[in-house]
Amino acid sequence: MLEAAVFKKIKIRNKILISTLSINLLIFILIFLVYNNFSKDVIESNTAEKAAGKLNETIQTLEKFAKEKERIGWTACNSPFIKDWLRSNSVRYVEKGKDPVYDKIQKYFGEIVKNDGQIKSVFISSEKTDMYYSQDPYPADESYRVTQRPWYLKAKAAGGPSWDISPDFITKLIALNSRIPIYDNDGSLLGIGGTDLSMKGFTDFIATLKFFETGRIQLVDKDGSLLFDPDSTKILKVKLTDIKDDGDNFEDYEKVVKEIVAGKEGNAVATVNGEKRILYYGRVPSIDLMLVMSVAQSEVDAPLSALTTRSTIIFILSLLVIAAAIFLIARAIAKPILMLTEEIKERTRKGDLNLNFSMETQDEIGELADAFYVMMEGLKRKAEVAKDIAQGNLDVNIEIISEFDQLGIAMQTMKDKISALVHDIHDLSESATEGKLGIRADASKHEGDYRKIVEGINRTLNSLIGPVNEASKTLEKLASRDLTVRMHGEYKGDHANLKK
C-alpha cells in the first residue's frame, strides 16, 4: 500500500522511465541468464568433447608407441637366426667370442638399443637353458631361473604379445616391458623375448603430450600406483588408492580413483590438492594401464567468465542507451502534458477561462489539449450566459450539451426559477398599481430563498392593506355623520398617522 501511494505521487515522466526501465531490466536479466546458462552448457560440452577427443588421441598415441616398440621386439625375436640359436644352444652362460651367433645376436640387439633411445634393452630367454640373454652380459648367478620369473610365466600364459611393468632383477630399476613368446615351427615354445623400455624414456615421451594449459597427464597401474606424473617425485612412490577425501585438499576423489583402478572409462569433477579439476580417464589396452588426464575447472570456466564479463558490459551499456532513449521519450511525452497542466492550473487558480495554449502534436496528448480547449470554450460560453443573467437578461439561450451537462442544466433551472420569481413580482406590482391589493403570489411554487422573497412581499402587502381597509371603513362612517367612530388597529410608522 505504501509503495502504491508513493508511486502515485511520482510524476508521469518518472513513472514512464521507472516502469519501462524495470520491464527492460527484467527482460535483459532473463535473456542474460538464459544466454549465460546456454553458453556455459556449450562451453562445457565443447570442453568435454575436446577433452574426450584428446584422451582418445593420447590413448591412440600411446598405443601406437607401444605397438611400435612391440613390433621392434617381435621382429628381433622372430629373426630366423635367433630361433635357430634358441633351438641349438644349450649353454647357460655364453662367453663373448666363443659363440659367433651369440655375438651376432648381441650386436644386433645393441644396434637396436643404440638407434632407439627409449629402449633400454632387447632380450631373449631360453626355455631350453632357462636363461636370459640381452645386448649386454647378464650377471645372473646359478640360482637364477628365467622360466620361474613372474613376467615369464605371465607372458607364457598370455600366448601372445603382452606388456608388464616390473623391476629389473639386477638393476632393480622399474621398466615397461614388452613380452613376445617365441614359438618353433611345430608350435613348441622356444622362449620369451621382447624389449625393455626405461620408465624415463617412456615418461619423457608422455611429457611431450599436451593437454590444455593446466592439463595434467598421469599413468596409473591397476593397484593405483603412479607410473607417470608431472611431479616426478610421486612416480612409483604414491598410490592413488591411499589418498582419502578430507573435504579440503581432496573431495570426491576417492570415488574417481575407484573407477580408475577398476579400468572404467569416464569423466568426473573432483578437488585434487585443493584445486577443483575435471578428470578424464581411459584404458590403454596394449599396456593395460589407465591414462588419467585432468584440467583445472578454472581454465574451463575462463571462457565463460570472459563471456560473462563481456555480456555484463554490453548489458550495462545497452541499459544505459535504453535508459537515455526512454528518458528522452518520456520527456517528449511528459513535457506537453506538464505545460498543459501548468497552464490549466494557473488559469483555474485565477478563475481565468481564457486558455492560452498551443499544442502542435497530433497524438493523444494533442487530443487531450483539444479536449481541454473545447471544455474551456464551453465554460466560457456559459460564463457569458451567467453574466447576461446577472445583468437581468433572462432571454438568453442556455446550451445544454447532453443529459449529463450538470452545469448547463443547473443554469437553465436557475434561469427558470428567477423568471418565475420575476413573473410573480411583476404580477403583484401590476395588481397593486391597479388597486387590487388583495392579490397574492403563490409562494409554494418557489423554493429556498425565492420562496422567502415571495412570502416577504405577500406579508408587505398584508401590512399595507390592513390600515387602508380600516381607514376606509372609518371614513364611510364619518360620511354617514358618525363622528364617534375611531380606528382601533395598532399600526406603525406612517400607518399610525391615519389614526390621528
C-alpha positions as MATLAB code, in Angstrom:
seq = 'MLEAAVFKKIKIRNKILISTLSINLLIFILIFLVYNNFSKDVIESNTAEKAAGKLNETIQTLEKFAKEKERIGWTACNSPFIKDWLRSNSVRYVEKGKDPVYDKIQKYFGEIVKNDGQIKSVFISSEKTDMYYSQDPYPADESYRVTQRPWYLKAKAAGGPSWDISPDFITKLIALNSRIPIYDNDGSLLGIGGTDLSMKGFTDFIATLKFFETGRIQLVDKDGSLLFDPDSTKILKVKLTDIKDDGDNFEDYEKVVKEIVAGKEGNAVATVNGEKRILYYGRVPSIDLMLVMSVAQSEVDAPLSALTTRSTIIFILSLLVIAAAIFLIARAIAKPILMLTEEIKERTRKGDLNLNFSMETQDEIGELADAFYVMMEGLKRKAEVAKDIAQGNLDVNIEIISEFDQLGIAMQTMKDKISALVHDIHDLSESATEGKLGIRADASKHEGDYRKIVEGINRTLNSLIGPVNEASKTLEKLASRDLTVRMHGEYKGDHANLKK';
ca = [
       0.000    0.000    0.000;
       2.852    2.352    0.886;
       4.609    1.604   -2.387;
       1.377    2.278   -4.330;
       0.874    5.568   -2.510;
       4.454    6.616   -3.202;
       4.130    5.619   -6.870;
       1.009    7.745   -7.207;
       2.996   10.815   -6.179;
       5.646   10.301   -8.854;
       5.500   12.462  -11.942;
       4.285   10.779  -15.115;
       7.677   11.205  -16.800;
       9.375    9.363  -13.950;
       6.639    6.721  -13.930;
       7.263    6.030  -17.611;
      11.007    5.944  -17.006;
      10.794    3.653  -13.970;
       8.211    1.321  -15.486;
       9.957    0.959  -18.838;
      13.374    0.553  -17.270;
      12.045   -2.075  -14.864;
      10.472   -4.076  -17.688;
      13.587   -3.814  -19.843;
      15.800   -4.689  -16.881;
      13.723   -7.792  -16.197;
      13.817   -8.804  -19.859;
      17.569   -8.199  -20.029;
      18.176  -10.240  -16.877;
      16.113  -13.143  -18.217;
      17.928  -13.015  -21.571;
      21.272  -12.735  -19.778;
      20.572  -15.736  -17.547;
      19.319  -17.879  -20.435;
      22.238  -16.826  -22.641;
      24.752  -17.353  -19.834;
      23.432  -20.828  -18.984;
      23.280  -21.754  -22.663;
      26.843  -20.503  -23.187;
      28.005  -22.419  -20.125;
      26.436  -25.614  -21.449;
      28.001  -25.058  -24.873;
      31.457  -24.296  -23.428;
      31.336  -27.258  -21.047;
      30.089  -29.501  -23.836;
      32.847  -28.301  -26.171;
      35.447  -28.713  -23.433;
      34.214  -32.211  -22.618;
      34.211  -33.130  -26.303;
      37.678  -31.676  -26.768;
      38.995  -33.411  -23.651;
      37.431  -36.748  -24.608;
      38.923  -36.382  -28.075;
      42.318  -35.557  -26.596;
      42.065  -38.530  -24.232;
      41.320  -40.888  -27.111;
      44.027  -39.268  -29.193;
      46.553  -39.709  -26.392;
      45.496  -43.317  -25.852;
      45.943  -43.913  -29.574;
      49.342  -42.217  -29.443;
      50.425  -44.417  -26.532;
      49.027  -47.455  -28.353;
      50.983  -46.527  -31.430;
      54.090  -46.014  -29.308;
      53.642  -49.372  -27.609;
      52.871  -51.170  -30.869;
      55.985  -49.688  -32.462;
      58.216  -50.935  -29.640;
      56.353  -54.232  -29.638;
      56.919  -54.568  -33.381;
      60.641  -53.908  -32.915;
      60.824  -56.620  -30.261;
      58.723  -59.071  -32.274;
      60.829  -58.557  -35.416;
      64.044  -59.033  -33.478;
      62.889  -62.104  -31.541;
      61.445  -63.857  -34.566;
      64.561  -63.485  -36.722;
      65.410  -66.931  -38.187;
      68.986  -66.974  -36.898;
      67.729  -66.229  -33.355;
      65.204  -69.069  -33.486;
      67.922  -71.394  -34.807;
      70.209  -70.389  -31.956;
      67.478  -70.966  -29.337;
      66.923  -74.462  -30.789;
      70.564  -75.394  -30.806;
      72.125  -73.594  -27.864;
      72.322  -75.482  -24.592;
      74.848  -73.293  -22.774;
      73.506  -71.151  -19.930;
      76.441  -68.807  -19.719;
      77.759  -67.942  -23.151;
      81.116  -66.226  -23.229;
      81.786  -63.455  -25.694;
      83.834  -64.640  -28.655;
      83.049  -68.265  -28.039;
      79.783  -68.350  -29.978;
      79.700  -66.312  -33.230;
      75.893  -66.480  -33.437;
      75.502  -65.221  -29.912;
      77.964  -62.401  -30.687;
      75.823  -61.549  -33.710;
      72.712  -61.525  -31.539;
      74.295  -59.177  -29.005;
      75.471  -56.868  -31.761;
      72.039  -56.925  -33.381;
      70.326  -56.073  -30.088;
      72.946  -53.421  -29.345;
      72.231  -51.669  -32.649;
      68.501  -51.567  -31.847;
      69.142  -50.031  -28.415;
      71.602  -47.577  -29.895;
      69.151  -46.410  -32.560;
      66.188  -46.078  -30.186;
      66.895  -44.108  -27.033;
      63.632  -45.187  -25.445;
      64.542  -48.888  -25.494;
      66.736  -49.880  -22.580;
      67.379  -53.409  -23.787;
      66.312  -56.106  -26.245;
      66.329  -59.610  -24.825;
      65.529  -63.256  -25.361;
      65.151  -66.003  -22.789;
      65.544  -69.677  -23.492;
      63.131  -72.361  -22.406;
      65.914  -74.852  -23.023;
      68.707  -73.242  -20.979;
      66.387  -71.452  -18.523;
      68.495  -68.337  -19.017;
      68.114  -64.657  -20.019;
      70.189  -63.031  -22.824;
      70.393  -59.388  -23.966;
      72.774  -56.995  -25.768;
      74.894  -56.882  -22.606;
      76.114  -59.815  -20.484;
      73.564  -60.644  -17.828;
      75.340  -61.293  -14.485;
      72.885  -63.780  -13.012;
      74.025  -66.453  -10.559;
      73.448  -70.166  -10.836;
      70.195  -69.980   -8.909;
      68.570  -67.703  -11.477;
      65.850  -69.482  -13.435;
      64.175  -67.339  -16.034;
      61.272  -69.756  -16.534;
      60.294  -69.196  -12.920;
      60.191  -65.426  -13.158;
      56.607  -63.979  -12.817;
      56.892  -61.998  -16.009;
      57.978  -65.109  -17.925;
      55.098  -67.170  -16.586;
      52.651  -64.342  -17.363;
      53.909  -63.946  -20.933;
      53.848  -67.706  -21.430;
      50.252  -67.854  -20.183;
      49.272  -64.933  -22.449;
      50.325  -66.923  -25.505;
      50.968  -63.704  -27.459;
      52.485  -60.225  -27.143;
      51.895  -58.638  -23.742;
      53.208  -55.858  -21.528;
      54.113  -55.564  -17.897;
      55.894  -53.245  -15.522;
      58.466  -54.817  -13.272;
      61.784  -54.079  -11.587;
      64.902  -55.355  -13.290;
      66.276  -58.401  -11.440;
      69.795  -56.987  -11.426;
      69.458  -53.172  -11.536;
      66.189  -53.042   -9.545;
      65.034  -50.200  -11.844;
      61.411  -50.097  -12.978;
      60.912  -50.806  -16.662;
      57.984  -51.126  -19.048;
      58.447  -54.443  -20.764;
      57.139  -55.888  -23.980;
      56.988  -59.703  -23.860;
      56.965  -61.762  -27.079;
      56.539  -65.565  -26.925;
      58.892  -67.229  -29.460;
      57.485  -70.407  -30.962;
      59.174  -73.070  -33.067;
      57.684  -74.248  -36.330;
      55.914  -77.094  -34.563;
      54.340  -74.651  -32.080;
      56.578  -75.515  -29.170;
      57.809  -72.619  -27.034;
      61.454  -71.748  -27.612;
      61.452  -68.881  -25.111;
      60.249  -65.357  -24.358;
      61.780  -62.254  -25.935;
      60.971  -58.603  -26.137;
      62.083  -55.088  -25.319;
      62.515  -53.280  -22.016;
      61.660  -49.586  -22.087;
      63.177  -47.379  -19.448;
      60.480  -45.581  -17.483;
      62.388  -42.359  -18.015;
      62.277  -42.805  -21.755;
      58.589  -43.657  -21.583;
      57.693  -40.812  -19.253;
      59.759  -38.381  -21.322;
      57.595  -39.373  -24.257;
      54.393  -38.854  -22.260;
      55.663  -35.447  -21.109;
      55.723  -34.302  -24.739;
      51.932  -34.765  -24.967;
      49.964  -31.563  -24.405;
      46.564  -31.282  -22.714;
      45.241  -27.749  -22.082;
      47.278  -25.074  -20.306;
      46.617  -26.517  -16.850;
      46.409  -30.102  -18.130;
      47.991  -32.924  -16.175;
      48.620  -36.406  -17.523;
      49.023  -39.416  -15.251;
      49.608  -43.093  -15.938;
      48.173  -45.390  -13.290;
      48.676  -49.094  -12.681;
      45.878  -51.441  -11.641;
      46.817  -51.093   -7.974;
      46.662  -47.296   -8.156;
      50.435  -46.759   -8.381;
      51.507  -43.653  -10.216;
      53.743  -44.670  -13.094;
      53.810  -41.192  -14.546;
      53.025  -37.789  -13.091;
      54.304  -34.291  -13.933;
      55.729  -34.294  -10.410;
      58.480  -36.901  -10.779;
      58.788  -37.260   -7.002;
      55.414  -39.040   -6.970;
      56.262  -41.656   -9.589;
      56.200  -45.155   -8.044;
      56.015  -43.528   -4.611;
      52.353  -42.545   -4.487;
      49.302  -44.747   -4.745;
      46.093  -43.003   -5.622;
      44.208  -45.554   -3.557;
      45.983  -44.275   -0.436;
      44.571  -40.763   -0.889;
      41.443  -40.094    1.190;
      38.896  -37.325    0.882;
      39.328  -34.698    3.600;
      36.841  -32.123    2.317;
      39.639  -29.614    1.815;
      42.569  -30.765   -0.294;
      40.653  -33.734   -1.686;
      36.935  -34.038   -2.272;
      35.034  -36.624   -4.359;
      38.430  -38.017   -5.359;
      38.117  -41.471   -3.810;
      35.124  -42.329   -5.971;
      37.019  -41.323   -9.118;
      40.068  -43.378   -8.103;
      37.875  -46.468   -7.597;
      36.635  -46.153  -11.167;
      40.179  -45.638  -12.442;
      41.643  -48.732  -10.758;
      38.575  -50.692  -11.914;
      39.579  -49.897  -15.500;
      36.455  -47.863  -16.277;
      36.307  -45.007  -18.734;
      34.616  -41.692  -17.987;
      34.993  -38.221  -16.523;
      34.249  -36.585  -13.206;
      34.837  -33.408  -11.191;
      36.878  -33.627   -8.001;
      39.064  -31.481   -5.788;
      42.719  -32.520   -6.102;
      45.394  -30.869   -3.982;
      42.966  -28.071   -3.124;
      42.097  -27.354   -6.758;
      38.861  -28.266   -8.471;
      39.691  -30.291  -11.578;
      37.842  -32.206  -14.272;
      39.312  -35.676  -14.732;
      39.038  -37.783  -17.901;
      40.256  -41.349  -17.774;
      40.503  -44.359  -20.034;
      42.426  -47.606  -20.521;
      45.445  -48.021  -22.793;
      44.727  -51.609  -23.989;
      48.148  -52.751  -25.173;
      49.999  -51.860  -21.965;
      46.915  -52.406  -19.751;
      47.376  -49.144  -17.853;
      44.961  -46.311  -17.090;
      45.550  -42.900  -18.605;
      44.240  -40.025  -16.471;
      44.085  -36.535  -17.947;
      42.788  -33.621  -15.878;
      42.269  -29.911  -16.375;
      41.606  -27.139  -13.856;
      37.957  -26.149  -13.597;
      39.119  -22.518  -13.642;
      40.555  -22.968  -17.152;
      37.282  -24.470  -18.355;
      35.361  -21.612  -16.735;
      37.741  -18.925  -18.026;
      35.989  -18.514  -21.418;
      32.643  -18.392  -19.613;
      33.967  -15.779  -17.176;
      35.277  -13.699  -20.063;
      31.969  -14.131  -21.880;
      30.071  -13.167  -18.726;
      32.224  -10.049  -18.318;
      31.691   -9.016  -21.938;
      27.981   -9.760  -21.707;
      27.706   -7.735  -18.488;
      29.450   -4.752  -20.089;
      27.197   -4.986  -23.154;
      24.204   -5.375  -20.837;
      25.082   -2.258  -18.837;
      25.843   -0.194  -21.946;
      22.606   -1.329  -23.587;
      20.686   -0.496  -20.435;
      22.233    2.974  -20.347;
      21.352    3.554  -24.003;
      17.805    2.337  -23.409;
      17.554    4.485  -20.273;
      18.667    7.542  -22.245;
      16.215    6.748  -25.040;
      13.391    6.175  -22.570;
      14.273    9.398  -20.751;
      14.067   11.392  -23.988;
      10.822    9.682  -24.980;
       9.353   10.169  -21.515;
      10.423   13.786  -21.588;
       8.818   14.260  -25.009;
       5.609   12.742  -23.654;
       5.604   14.461  -20.288;
       6.693   17.948  -21.387;
       3.478   18.917  -23.248;
       1.381   17.306  -20.504;
       3.277   19.336  -17.923;
       2.825   22.522  -19.956;
      -0.887   21.822  -20.328;
      -1.208   21.066  -16.608;
       0.588   24.236  -15.577;
      -1.488   26.349  -17.971;
      -4.786   24.916  -16.723;
      -3.676   25.094  -13.076;
      -2.650   28.744  -13.419;
      -5.845   29.747  -15.271;
      -8.210   27.908  -12.943;
      -6.407   29.309   -9.892;
      -7.214   32.799  -11.148;
     -10.636   31.846  -12.443;
      -9.469   32.785  -15.948;
     -11.201   30.750  -18.619;
      -9.096   32.143  -21.468;
      -6.855   29.126  -22.202;
      -3.730   30.332  -23.984;
      -2.100   27.094  -25.058;
      -0.969   25.798  -28.441;
      -0.330   22.070  -28.911;
       1.230   21.089  -32.236;
       1.299   17.335  -31.688;
      -1.344   15.215  -33.375;
      -1.158   12.343  -30.906;
      -3.242   11.550  -27.836;
      -1.636   14.441  -25.950;
      -2.758   16.817  -28.695;
      -6.233   15.324  -28.473;
      -6.153   15.840  -24.701;
      -5.235   19.501  -25.190;
      -8.035   19.892  -27.733;
     -10.481   18.318  -25.279;
      -9.412   20.786  -22.581;
      -9.767   23.646  -25.073;
     -13.295   22.531  -26.024;
     -14.202   22.216  -22.328;
     -12.832   25.660  -21.529;
     -14.657   27.201  -24.507;
     -17.898   25.653  -23.266;
     -17.292   27.105  -19.817;
     -16.582   30.492  -21.359;
     -19.901   30.439  -23.211;
     -21.748   29.512  -20.034;
     -19.888   32.262  -18.184;
     -21.154   34.779  -20.781;
     -24.721   33.493  -20.286;
     -24.326   33.738  -16.490;
     -23.106   37.322  -16.958;
     -26.216   38.164  -19.015;
     -28.462   36.631  -16.374;
     -26.629   38.564  -13.667;
     -27.342   41.752  -15.652;
     -31.040   40.884  -15.727;
     -31.252   39.433  -19.228;
     -33.407   36.337  -18.858;
     -33.985   35.940  -22.583;
     -30.602   34.299  -23.152;
     -30.374   30.758  -24.505;
     -28.547   28.246  -22.330;
     -26.818   25.471  -24.281;
     -27.334   22.039  -22.708;
     -24.879   19.680  -24.359;
     -26.397   16.445  -23.050;
     -28.329   14.952  -20.185;
     -25.021   14.786  -18.293;
     -24.346   18.547  -18.660;
     -24.866   19.329  -14.982;
     -23.715   22.950  -15.252;
     -25.989   23.677  -18.228;
     -28.971   22.007  -16.562;
     -28.309   23.908  -13.288;
     -28.086   27.236  -15.132;
     -31.333   26.526  -17.004;
     -33.044   25.673  -13.688;
     -31.672   28.869  -12.143;
     -32.948   30.908  -15.101;
     -36.401   29.284  -14.854;
     -36.603   29.967  -11.081;
     -35.575   33.588  -11.467;
     -38.025   34.029  -14.377;
     -40.864   32.615  -12.225;
     -39.936   34.960   -9.368;
     -39.773   37.974  -11.676;
     -43.113   36.989  -13.219;
     -44.860   36.765   -9.812;
     -43.367   40.061   -8.578;
     -44.390   41.725  -11.827;
     -47.985   40.444  -11.406;
     -48.151   41.689   -7.800;
     -46.800   45.059   -8.877;
     -49.350   45.386  -11.662;
     -52.205   44.372   -9.325;
     -51.133   46.908   -6.697;
     -50.941   49.610   -9.357;
     -54.492   48.768  -10.377;
     -55.536   48.952   -6.754;
     -56.049   45.239   -6.436;
     -54.335   44.988   -3.101;
     -55.910   41.630   -2.290;
     -53.942   39.768   -4.980;
     -51.161   37.489   -3.621;
     -48.413   35.350   -5.264;
     -48.381   31.579   -4.659;
     -45.199   31.141   -2.558;
     -45.437   27.331   -2.729;
     -44.332   27.441   -6.376;
     -40.932   28.722   -5.268;
     -38.111   27.134   -3.295;
     -35.480   28.290   -0.878;
     -34.779   31.987   -0.652;
     -37.001   32.600   -3.676;
     -39.959   31.448   -1.568;
     -38.827   33.765    1.252;
     -38.875   36.708   -1.161;
     -42.426   35.947   -2.313;
     -43.613   35.347    1.227;
     -41.997   38.669    2.268;
     -43.803   40.570   -0.479;
     -47.075   38.926    0.479;
     -46.535   39.970    4.110;
     -45.715   43.501    2.999;
     -48.948   43.728    1.026;
     -50.848   42.341    4.002;
     -49.344   45.007    6.250;
     -50.375   47.692    3.767;
     -53.920   46.574    3.152;
     -54.910   46.309    6.930;
     -54.813   50.021    7.931;
     -56.101   51.062    4.495;
     -59.209   48.859    4.874;
     -59.876   50.116    8.475;
     -59.365   53.740    7.391;
     -61.788   53.220    4.510;
     -64.495   51.836    6.858;
     -63.931   54.711    9.303;
     -64.309   57.263    6.527;
     -67.511   55.623    5.403;
     -68.987   56.025    8.917;
     -67.800   59.611    9.111;
     -69.545   60.225    5.806;
     -72.708   58.929    7.489;
     -72.216   61.672   10.182;
     -70.992   59.253   12.772;
     -68.413   61.374   14.471;
     -67.801   58.934   17.246;
     -66.097   56.388   15.033;
     -62.404   55.694   15.667;
     -59.586   53.438   14.230;
     -58.626   50.857   16.782;
     -55.784   48.944   14.999;
     -52.185   49.166   16.189;
     -50.086   50.487   13.344;
     -46.539   51.641   12.988;
     -44.873   54.397   11.105;
     -46.916   56.328    8.573;
     -49.851   53.997    9.102;
     -50.102   55.210   12.690;
     -50.793   58.757   11.345;
     -54.085   57.534    9.910;
     -55.450   57.255   13.477;
     -54.794   60.916   14.305;
];
